[in-house]
Amino acid sequence: MQLSELAGRRVAVWGTGREAIAAIEAIVPHGPASLVAVQDKTTFLATKWEGRLAELAPLHEGEAIGPALEGIDVLVRSPIVGESNPWIQELRRRGVSITGGTALWMADHAKHTIGVTGSKGKSTTTTLIAHLLAAAGRPNQLGGNIGVAVLALPPAETYVLELSMYQCADLQDSPRVTVITSLFEEHLDWTRDGLPSQYYAHKLNIAEHGPEAVVYNATDPTLSAELAARPGLPLVPAATEASFHVVDGWVLYGGERLFPRDAFPLRGTHNAGNLCVALAALQSYGVDVAAERAAVEAGLRSYTPLPHRLTPVPDPSGVEFVNDSLSTAPQTTVHAIEAYAGRPLAVIVGGQNRGIDYTPLRDYLRGRAVELTLIAVPDSGEHILDVVGDLPGITRVVADDLPDAVRRSRALIPPGGVVLLSPAAPSYGRYDNYEARAKAFIEAIEATR
């Protein structure tokens, strides 16, 4: 569905955040028969609805959304409004067309777009692709789930978008180059029945509508299996011997050495995978990476890592504190532990208890000779310790809160060791978001010096 198809139709936009505002601004010029905004509950991302916004699309909240949705033809939902929402199910029953701002935008811009998604790694990979394109002389516009909402993007030759599962779910057009970094269970509460298969289907919908290339990390077994089960996709595996991969400290394309791995400043095997995926995306979009290796290497060396992803926090004690507050799943904590293997290590885990499965962390620790301390913080920290169990080499500590965890870590980890905040859980309940949790971590480090 294109924006132009909303002309003369009765449209509702669900949400009051940046994506909803961008949708309203984009829809109005196309002349809908009517346009309203609805919101069932206020969130911390909500915008004060007054002035021009209220004139363009009157806001109906709470119980008033029922009458406002009566008789609409199209609902444009913000990403947070999931398939589990009773109103979404009711509107589907009525035959209302449900879409999102990203889907409306993609219908007109897919051929000029690199779209990146993944359970984790998508922000790093998206920003890296955009940065390397620019370094290779290909101007582009970054946006989507990171930065500017797609319906507010300015005109550009090329777009590089980070796309969440929520944004992928409504797509009816695939980006020209579709990029998928990883796949594991996340956001099951958004799906209709809370099933992993539904999450995978929503996520991989990005690849189902005519892309020229589907670039993916072939070392991810779940992702590889799910893509293989969808025949006919133009798959481009990355992190394989025939493609871009890392061996003995070098990035290779097939058998050809390109540049040192340490040209890319982010550590960890998972970030090596993100690098290979980004390079394969460039190649698929028409950049001859081998021929332009000098420009690409210069771009790697000038890339600025995003915050809260294995970000070192300087400390005079000789202990390396690391902020990985964006870690909200056991798989990302596994990646973080791998990045610091071989050093004395304490890992602070715990946060909002979403009831997710922590056996991947237990299985990783059980299958390797890893020695570390797990420091549990509320609300889910003790549950994580229970799942991990009594494994050889694992010391278990329960802290009252994040500052207490930092205090305890100083007594446990000697100079040269690492204290890693990689919680494997969201921050909500104790903190507004992962940034607020990171701030509390840094403040606790400073207070205990």
Coordinates of C-alpha atoms in Angstrom, one line a residue:
M1 CA 0.0 0.0 0.0
Q2 CA 1.3 3.4 -1.0
L3 CA 0.6 6.7 0.7
S4 CA -1.3 7.8 -2.4
E5 CA -3.8 5.0 -1.9
L6 CA -5.0 6.7 1.3
A7 CA -6.7 9.4 -0.7
G8 CA -10.4 9.5 0.1
R9 CA -10.2 6.8 2.7
R10 CA -10.9 6.9 6.5
V11 CA -7.6 6.6 8.3
A12 CA -6.6 6.2 11.9
V13 CA -3.0 6.5 13.2
W14 CA -2.3 4.6 16.4
G15 CA 0.3 6.3 18.6
T16 CA 1.6 9.7 19.6
G17 CA 5.4 9.2 19.3
R18 CA 7.8 10.2 16.5
E19 CA 6.6 7.5 14.1
A20 CA 2.9 8.5 14.5
I21 CA 3.7 12.2 14.0
A22 CA 5.7 11.4 10.9
A23 CA 2.8 9.3 9.6
I24 CA 0.2 12.1 10.1
E25 CA 2.4 14.7 8.4
A26 CA 2.9 12.3 5.5
I27 CA -0.7 11.3 5.1
V28 CA -2.4 14.7 5.2
P29 CA -1.1 15.9 1.8
H30 CA -2.7 12.8 0.1
G31 CA -6.2 13.9 1.1
P32 CA -7.7 11.2 3.3
A33 CA -11.5 11.4 3.8
S34 CA -10.9 11.6 7.6
L35 CA -7.9 11.2 9.8
V36 CA -7.8 10.6 13.6
A37 CA -5.1 9.6 16.1
V38 CA -5.8 7.0 18.8
Q39 CA -3.9 5.9 21.8
D40 CA -5.0 3.3 24.4
K41 CA -2.5 4.2 27.0
T42 CA 0.1 6.9 27.6
T43 CA 3.8 6.0 27.3
F44 CA 7.0 7.9 28.1
L45 CA 7.4 8.5 24.4
A46 CA 4.0 10.3 24.1
T47 CA 3.9 13.8 22.6
K48 CA 1.7 16.6 23.9
W49 CA -1.2 16.6 21.4
E50 CA -2.1 20.2 20.7
G51 CA -2.0 23.0 18.1
R52 CA -1.4 21.8 14.5
L53 CA -1.2 18.1 15.4
A54 CA -4.7 18.3 17.1
E55 CA -6.1 20.0 14.0
L56 CA -4.7 17.5 11.6
A57 CA -5.7 14.4 13.5
P58 CA -7.9 14.8 16.7
L59 CA -6.6 12.4 19.4
H60 CA -8.9 9.8 21.0
E61 CA -7.6 8.0 24.1
G62 CA -8.6 5.2 26.4
E63 CA -12.2 4.2 26.0
A64 CA -12.8 6.8 23.4
I65 CA -10.8 4.8 20.8
G66 CA -13.7 2.5 20.1
P67 CA -16.0 5.1 18.5
A68 CA -13.0 6.6 16.8
L69 CA -12.1 3.3 15.1
E70 CA -15.7 2.7 14.0
G71 CA -15.9 2.6 10.2
I72 CA -12.2 3.2 9.4
D73 CA -10.7 1.8 6.3
V74 CA -7.0 1.8 7.2
L75 CA -5.1 1.7 10.5
V76 CA -1.5 2.9 10.5
R77 CA 0.0 1.6 13.7
S78 CA 3.1 2.6 15.5
P79 CA 5.6 -0.2 16.1
I80 CA 4.6 -0.9 19.7
V81 CA 1.0 -1.9 18.8
G82 CA 1.3 -5.6 18.4
E83 CA -0.7 -8.5 17.1
S84 CA -1.6 -9.5 20.6
N85 CA -3.6 -6.2 21.1
P86 CA -7.3 -7.0 21.1
W87 CA -8.1 -4.0 18.9
I88 CA -5.7 -5.3 16.2
Q89 CA -7.5 -8.6 16.3
E90 CA -10.9 -7.0 16.1
L91 CA -10.0 -4.7 13.3
R92 CA -8.6 -7.6 11.3
R93 CA -11.9 -9.4 11.8
R94 CA -13.7 -6.4 10.4
G95 CA -11.5 -6.4 7.3
V96 CA -9.7 -3.1 8.1
S97 CA -6.3 -2.8 6.4
I98 CA -3.5 -2.6 8.9
T99 CA -0.2 -1.2 8.0
G100 CA 2.7 0.9 9.4
G101 CA 4.6 4.0 8.4
T102 CA 7.6 2.0 7.3
A103 CA 5.5 -0.2 5.0
L104 CA 3.9 2.9 3.4
W105 CA 7.3 4.5 2.9
M106 CA 8.9 1.3 1.6
A107 CA 6.3 0.9 -1.2
D108 CA 7.8 4.0 -2.8
H109 CA 11.5 3.6 -1.9
A110 CA 12.4 -0.1 -1.7
K111 CA 14.6 0.0 -4.8
H112 CA 16.9 2.6 -3.2
T113 CA 17.1 1.0 0.2
I114 CA 19.3 -1.3 2.3
G115 CA 17.2 -2.6 5.1
V116 CA 18.8 -4.2 8.2
T117 CA 17.1 -6.2 10.9
G118 CA 18.1 -8.9 13.4
S119 CA 17.4 -9.9 16.9
K120 CA 20.7 -8.2 17.9
G121 CA 23.5 -6.5 16.0
K122 CA 21.2 -4.5 13.7
S123 CA 22.2 -1.0 15.0
T124 CA 25.9 -1.6 14.7
T125 CA 25.5 -3.2 11.3
T126 CA 23.2 -0.4 10.0
T127 CA 25.5 2.4 11.1
L128 CA 28.5 0.6 9.8
I129 CA 27.0 0.1 6.4
A130 CA 26.0 3.7 6.2
H131 CA 29.5 4.8 7.3
L132 CA 31.3 2.6 4.8
L133 CA 29.0 3.6 1.9
A134 CA 29.9 7.2 2.6
A135 CA 33.6 6.3 2.9
A136 CA 33.4 4.7 -0.5
G137 CA 31.8 7.8 -2.0
R138 CA 28.2 6.7 -1.9
P139 CA 26.1 9.4 -0.1
N140 CA 23.2 7.9 1.9
Q141 CA 20.6 8.7 4.5
L142 CA 20.4 6.7 7.7
G143 CA 17.1 6.2 9.5
G144 CA 14.3 4.0 10.6
N145 CA 14.4 2.4 14.0
I146 CA 17.6 4.4 14.7
G147 CA 17.6 8.2 14.0
V148 CA 14.8 9.7 11.8
A149 CA 11.5 7.9 11.3
V150 CA 11.3 6.8 7.7
L151 CA 8.3 9.0 6.8
A152 CA 10.3 12.0 7.9
L153 CA 13.4 11.2 5.9
P154 CA 14.7 13.8 3.3
P155 CA 15.2 12.7 -0.3
A156 CA 18.4 10.7 -0.9
E157 CA 20.1 8.6 -3.5
T158 CA 20.4 5.7 -1.1
Y159 CA 18.7 4.9 2.3
V160 CA 20.1 2.7 5.0
L161 CA 17.5 1.7 7.5
E162 CA 17.5 -0.2 10.8
L163 CA 14.2 -2.1 11.0
S164 CA 12.7 -3.7 14.1
M165 CA 10.6 -6.8 14.0
Y166 CA 7.6 -4.5 14.5
Q167 CA 8.4 -2.5 11.4
C168 CA 9.2 -5.6 9.3
A169 CA 5.8 -7.2 10.1
D170 CA 3.7 -5.0 7.9
L171 CA 6.0 -4.7 4.9
Q172 CA 4.7 -5.6 1.5
D173 CA 7.8 -4.5 -0.3
S174 CA 11.3 -5.7 0.6
P175 CA 14.3 -3.4 0.6
R176 CA 16.5 -3.9 -2.5
V177 CA 19.2 -5.4 -0.3
T178 CA 17.8 -7.0 2.8
V179 CA 20.2 -7.7 5.7
I180 CA 19.6 -10.0 8.6
T181 CA 22.2 -10.2 11.4
S182 CA 20.8 -12.8 13.8
L183 CA 17.7 -14.6 14.9
F184 CA 16.6 -15.8 18.3
E185 CA 13.4 -15.5 20.5
E186 CA 12.5 -11.9 21.4
H187 CA 9.4 -9.8 21.7
L188 CA 7.1 -12.8 21.9
D189 CA 4.5 -10.6 23.7
W190 CA 4.0 -8.6 20.5
T191 CA 2.9 -11.7 18.5
R192 CA -0.7 -12.9 18.5
D193 CA 0.0 -16.2 20.4
G194 CA 3.4 -15.6 21.9
L195 CA 5.1 -18.3 19.7
P196 CA 8.7 -18.1 18.5
S197 CA 7.5 -19.2 15.0
Q198 CA 5.3 -16.1 14.8
Y199 CA 8.2 -13.8 15.8
Y200 CA 10.4 -15.4 13.2
A201 CA 7.7 -15.0 10.6
H202 CA 7.2 -11.3 11.4
K203 CA 11.0 -10.7 11.4
L204 CA 11.7 -12.5 8.2
N205 CA 8.8 -10.9 6.4
I206 CA 11.4 -8.3 5.4
A207 CA 12.8 -10.9 2.9
E208 CA 9.5 -12.1 1.5
H209 CA 8.6 -9.4 -1.1
G210 CA 11.1 -9.3 -3.9
P211 CA 14.5 -8.3 -2.6
E212 CA 17.5 -8.5 -5.0
A213 CA 19.7 -10.0 -2.2
V214 CA 19.1 -11.3 1.3
V215 CA 22.4 -11.0 3.1
Y216 CA 22.7 -12.9 6.3
N217 CA 25.1 -14.2 8.9
A218 CA 25.5 -17.9 8.0
T219 CA 27.1 -18.8 11.3
D220 CA 23.7 -18.3 13.0
P221 CA 22.0 -21.8 12.9
T222 CA 18.5 -20.6 13.6
L223 CA 18.6 -17.8 11.0
S224 CA 20.1 -20.2 8.4
A225 CA 17.5 -22.8 9.1
E226 CA 14.6 -20.4 8.9
L227 CA 15.8 -18.9 5.6
A228 CA 16.4 -22.3 4.1
A229 CA 12.8 -23.1 4.9
R230 CA 11.7 -20.2 2.6
P231 CA 12.6 -21.4 -0.8
G232 CA 13.4 -19.0 -3.7
L233 CA 15.0 -16.3 -1.7
P234 CA 18.2 -14.7 -3.2
L235 CA 20.4 -15.7 -0.3
V236 CA 23.9 -14.1 0.1
P237 CA 25.6 -15.8 3.1
A238 CA 28.2 -13.9 5.0
A239 CA 30.9 -15.1 7.4
T240 CA 31.7 -18.1 5.2
E241 CA 34.9 -19.1 3.4
A242 CA 33.4 -18.2 0.1
S243 CA 32.3 -14.8 1.2
F244 CA 33.7 -12.2 3.7
H245 CA 35.1 -13.9 6.8
V246 CA 37.8 -13.5 9.4
V247 CA 40.8 -15.8 9.8
D248 CA 44.0 -15.2 11.9
G249 CA 43.3 -11.6 12.4
W250 CA 42.5 -10.8 8.8
V251 CA 39.3 -10.0 6.9
L252 CA 39.2 -12.1 3.7
Y253 CA 36.9 -12.2 0.7
G254 CA 37.1 -15.8 -0.4
G255 CA 40.8 -16.5 -0.4
E256 CA 41.9 -12.8 -0.8
R257 CA 43.2 -10.9 2.2
L258 CA 41.6 -7.4 2.4
F259 CA 42.6 -5.7 5.7
P260 CA 43.4 -6.5 9.3
R261 CA 40.4 -7.4 11.6
D262 CA 41.5 -4.8 14.1
A263 CA 40.8 -2.0 11.6
F264 CA 37.2 -2.4 13.0
P265 CA 37.3 -1.2 16.6
L266 CA 34.6 -3.4 18.1
R267 CA 35.8 -6.6 19.7
G268 CA 34.1 -10.0 19.9
T269 CA 33.3 -12.8 17.4
H270 CA 29.7 -11.4 17.1
N271 CA 31.1 -8.1 15.9
A272 CA 33.3 -9.9 13.4
G273 CA 30.1 -11.4 12.1
N274 CA 28.4 -8.0 11.9
L275 CA 31.4 -6.7 10.0
C276 CA 31.2 -9.5 7.5
V277 CA 27.5 -9.0 7.0
A278 CA 28.0 -5.2 6.5
L279 CA 30.7 -5.9 3.8
A280 CA 28.5 -8.4 2.0
A281 CA 25.7 -5.8 2.0
L282 CA 28.0 -3.3 0.4
Q283 CA 29.0 -5.8 -2.2
S284 CA 25.4 -6.7 -2.9
Y285 CA 24.6 -3.0 -3.4
G286 CA 27.2 -2.6 -6.0
V287 CA 30.4 -1.6 -4.1
D288 CA 33.4 -3.7 -5.2
V289 CA 34.9 -4.1 -1.7
A290 CA 38.2 -5.7 -2.9
A291 CA 38.8 -3.0 -5.5
E292 CA 37.9 -0.2 -3.0
R293 CA 39.6 -1.8 0.0
A294 CA 41.6 1.3 0.9
A295 CA 38.5 3.5 1.2
V296 CA 36.7 0.7 3.1
E297 CA 39.5 0.1 5.5
A298 CA 39.8 3.9 6.1
G299 CA 36.0 3.9 6.8
L300 CA 36.4 1.0 9.3
R301 CA 39.2 2.8 11.2
S302 CA 37.1 6.0 11.4
Y303 CA 33.9 4.3 12.5
T304 CA 32.7 5.4 16.0
P305 CA 31.1 2.6 17.9
L306 CA 27.6 3.1 19.3
P307 CA 27.3 3.6 23.1
H308 CA 26.2 0.9 25.6
R309 CA 27.5 -1.9 23.5
L310 CA 30.7 -3.3 25.2
T311 CA 31.7 0.3 25.9
P312 CA 34.7 0.6 28.3
V313 CA 34.4 2.8 31.3
P314 CA 37.8 4.1 32.4
D315 CA 38.8 3.4 36.0
P316 CA 42.1 4.1 37.8
S317 CA 42.0 0.8 39.7
G318 CA 43.2 -1.3 36.7
V319 CA 39.9 -3.1 36.6
E320 CA 38.2 -2.7 33.2
F321 CA 34.5 -1.8 33.6
V322 CA 32.4 -2.5 30.5
N323 CA 29.0 -1.0 29.8
D324 CA 26.9 -3.5 27.7
S325 CA 23.5 -2.2 29.1
L326 CA 21.8 -2.8 25.7
S327 CA 22.1 -6.5 26.3
T328 CA 18.5 -7.7 26.9
A329 CA 18.8 -11.4 26.0
P330 CA 21.0 -14.3 27.1
Q331 CA 22.5 -14.6 23.6
T332 CA 24.0 -11.1 23.8
T333 CA 25.4 -11.8 27.2
V334 CA 27.1 -15.0 25.8
H335 CA 28.7 -12.8 23.1
A336 CA 29.9 -10.3 25.7
I337 CA 31.5 -13.1 27.8
E338 CA 33.2 -14.5 24.8
A339 CA 34.7 -11.1 24.1
Y340 CA 36.5 -11.1 27.5
A341 CA 37.3 -14.8 27.8
G342 CA 40.6 -15.6 29.6
R343 CA 40.6 -12.7 32.0
P344 CA 39.2 -12.5 35.6
L345 CA 35.5 -11.6 34.9
A346 CA 32.4 -10.6 36.8
V347 CA 29.2 -10.3 34.9
I348 CA 26.2 -8.4 36.3
V349 CA 22.9 -9.9 35.2
G350 CA 19.3 -9.2 35.8
G351 CA 16.5 -6.7 35.0
Q352 CA 12.9 -6.8 34.0
N353 CA 11.6 -10.4 34.3
R354 CA 9.9 -11.2 30.9
G355 CA 9.9 -14.9 31.5
I356 CA 12.3 -15.6 28.7
D357 CA 14.4 -18.8 28.4
Y358 CA 17.9 -18.5 29.9
T359 CA 19.0 -21.9 29.0
P360 CA 21.2 -20.6 26.2
L361 CA 23.4 -18.9 28.8
R362 CA 23.5 -22.1 31.0
D363 CA 24.3 -24.3 28.0
Y364 CA 27.1 -21.9 26.9
L365 CA 28.7 -21.9 30.4
R366 CA 28.2 -25.7 30.8
G367 CA 29.9 -26.5 27.5
R368 CA 33.1 -24.5 28.0
A369 CA 35.8 -24.2 30.7
V370 CA 34.7 -20.7 31.7
E371 CA 35.6 -19.2 35.1
L372 CA 33.6 -16.1 36.1
T373 CA 31.4 -14.6 38.7
L374 CA 27.8 -13.9 38.0
I375 CA 26.4 -11.1 40.1
A376 CA 22.6 -11.1 40.2
V377 CA 20.5 -7.9 40.5
P378 CA 16.7 -7.6 40.7
D379 CA 14.3 -8.4 39.3
S380 CA 15.3 -11.5 37.3
G381 CA 18.9 -11.9 38.4
E382 CA 18.3 -14.7 41.0
H383 CA 16.1 -16.5 38.4
I384 CA 19.1 -16.4 36.0
L385 CA 21.3 -17.9 38.7
D386 CA 18.8 -20.6 39.3
V387 CA 18.7 -21.5 35.6
V388 CA 22.5 -21.5 35.3
G389 CA 22.7 -23.7 38.4
D390 CA 25.9 -24.9 40.2
L391 CA 28.4 -25.2 37.4
P392 CA 32.2 -25.7 37.9
G393 CA 34.1 -22.4 37.7
I394 CA 31.0 -20.2 38.2
T395 CA 30.8 -18.1 41.4
R396 CA 27.3 -16.9 42.2
V397 CA 26.6 -13.6 44.1
V398 CA 23.3 -11.9 44.8
A399 CA 23.3 -8.1 45.1
D400 CA 20.7 -5.8 46.4
D401 CA 20.8 -3.5 43.4
L402 CA 23.2 -2.3 40.6
P403 CA 25.3 0.0 42.9
D404 CA 25.7 -2.9 45.4
A405 CA 26.7 -5.2 42.4
V406 CA 29.5 -2.7 41.5
R407 CA 30.7 -2.5 45.1
R408 CA 30.8 -6.3 45.4
S409 CA 32.6 -6.6 42.0
R410 CA 35.5 -4.3 43.2
A411 CA 36.2 -6.8 46.0
L412 CA 36.1 -9.8 43.7
I413 CA 38.0 -8.7 40.6
P414 CA 41.7 -7.9 40.6
P415 CA 43.5 -5.3 38.4
G416 CA 43.6 -6.6 34.9
G417 CA 40.2 -8.2 35.3
V418 CA 36.8 -7.1 33.9
V419 CA 33.5 -6.1 35.4
L420 CA 30.9 -6.5 32.7
L421 CA 27.3 -5.1 32.9
S422 CA 25.6 -7.4 30.4
P423 CA 22.2 -7.9 32.0
A424 CA 20.5 -10.3 29.6
A425 CA 17.3 -8.5 30.5
P426 CA 15.6 -5.1 29.8
S427 CA 15.8 -2.3 32.3
Y428 CA 12.2 -1.4 32.7
G429 CA 10.8 -1.5 36.3
R430 CA 14.0 -0.2 37.9
Y431 CA 15.1 2.2 35.1
D432 CA 13.3 4.0 32.3
N433 CA 15.5 2.5 29.6
Y434 CA 19.0 1.0 29.0
E435 CA 20.5 4.4 28.9
A436 CA 19.3 5.2 32.4
R437 CA 20.7 1.8 33.6
A438 CA 24.1 2.6 32.0
K439 CA 24.1 6.0 33.7
A440 CA 23.5 4.3 37.1
F441 CA 26.3 1.8 36.4
I442 CA 28.8 4.6 35.6
E443 CA 27.7 6.6 38.7
A444 CA 28.2 3.5 40.8
I445 CA 31.7 3.1 39.4
E446 CA 32.5 6.7 40.2
A447 CA 31.1 6.5 43.7
T448 CA 33.1 3.4 44.6
R449 CA 36.5 4.6 43.5

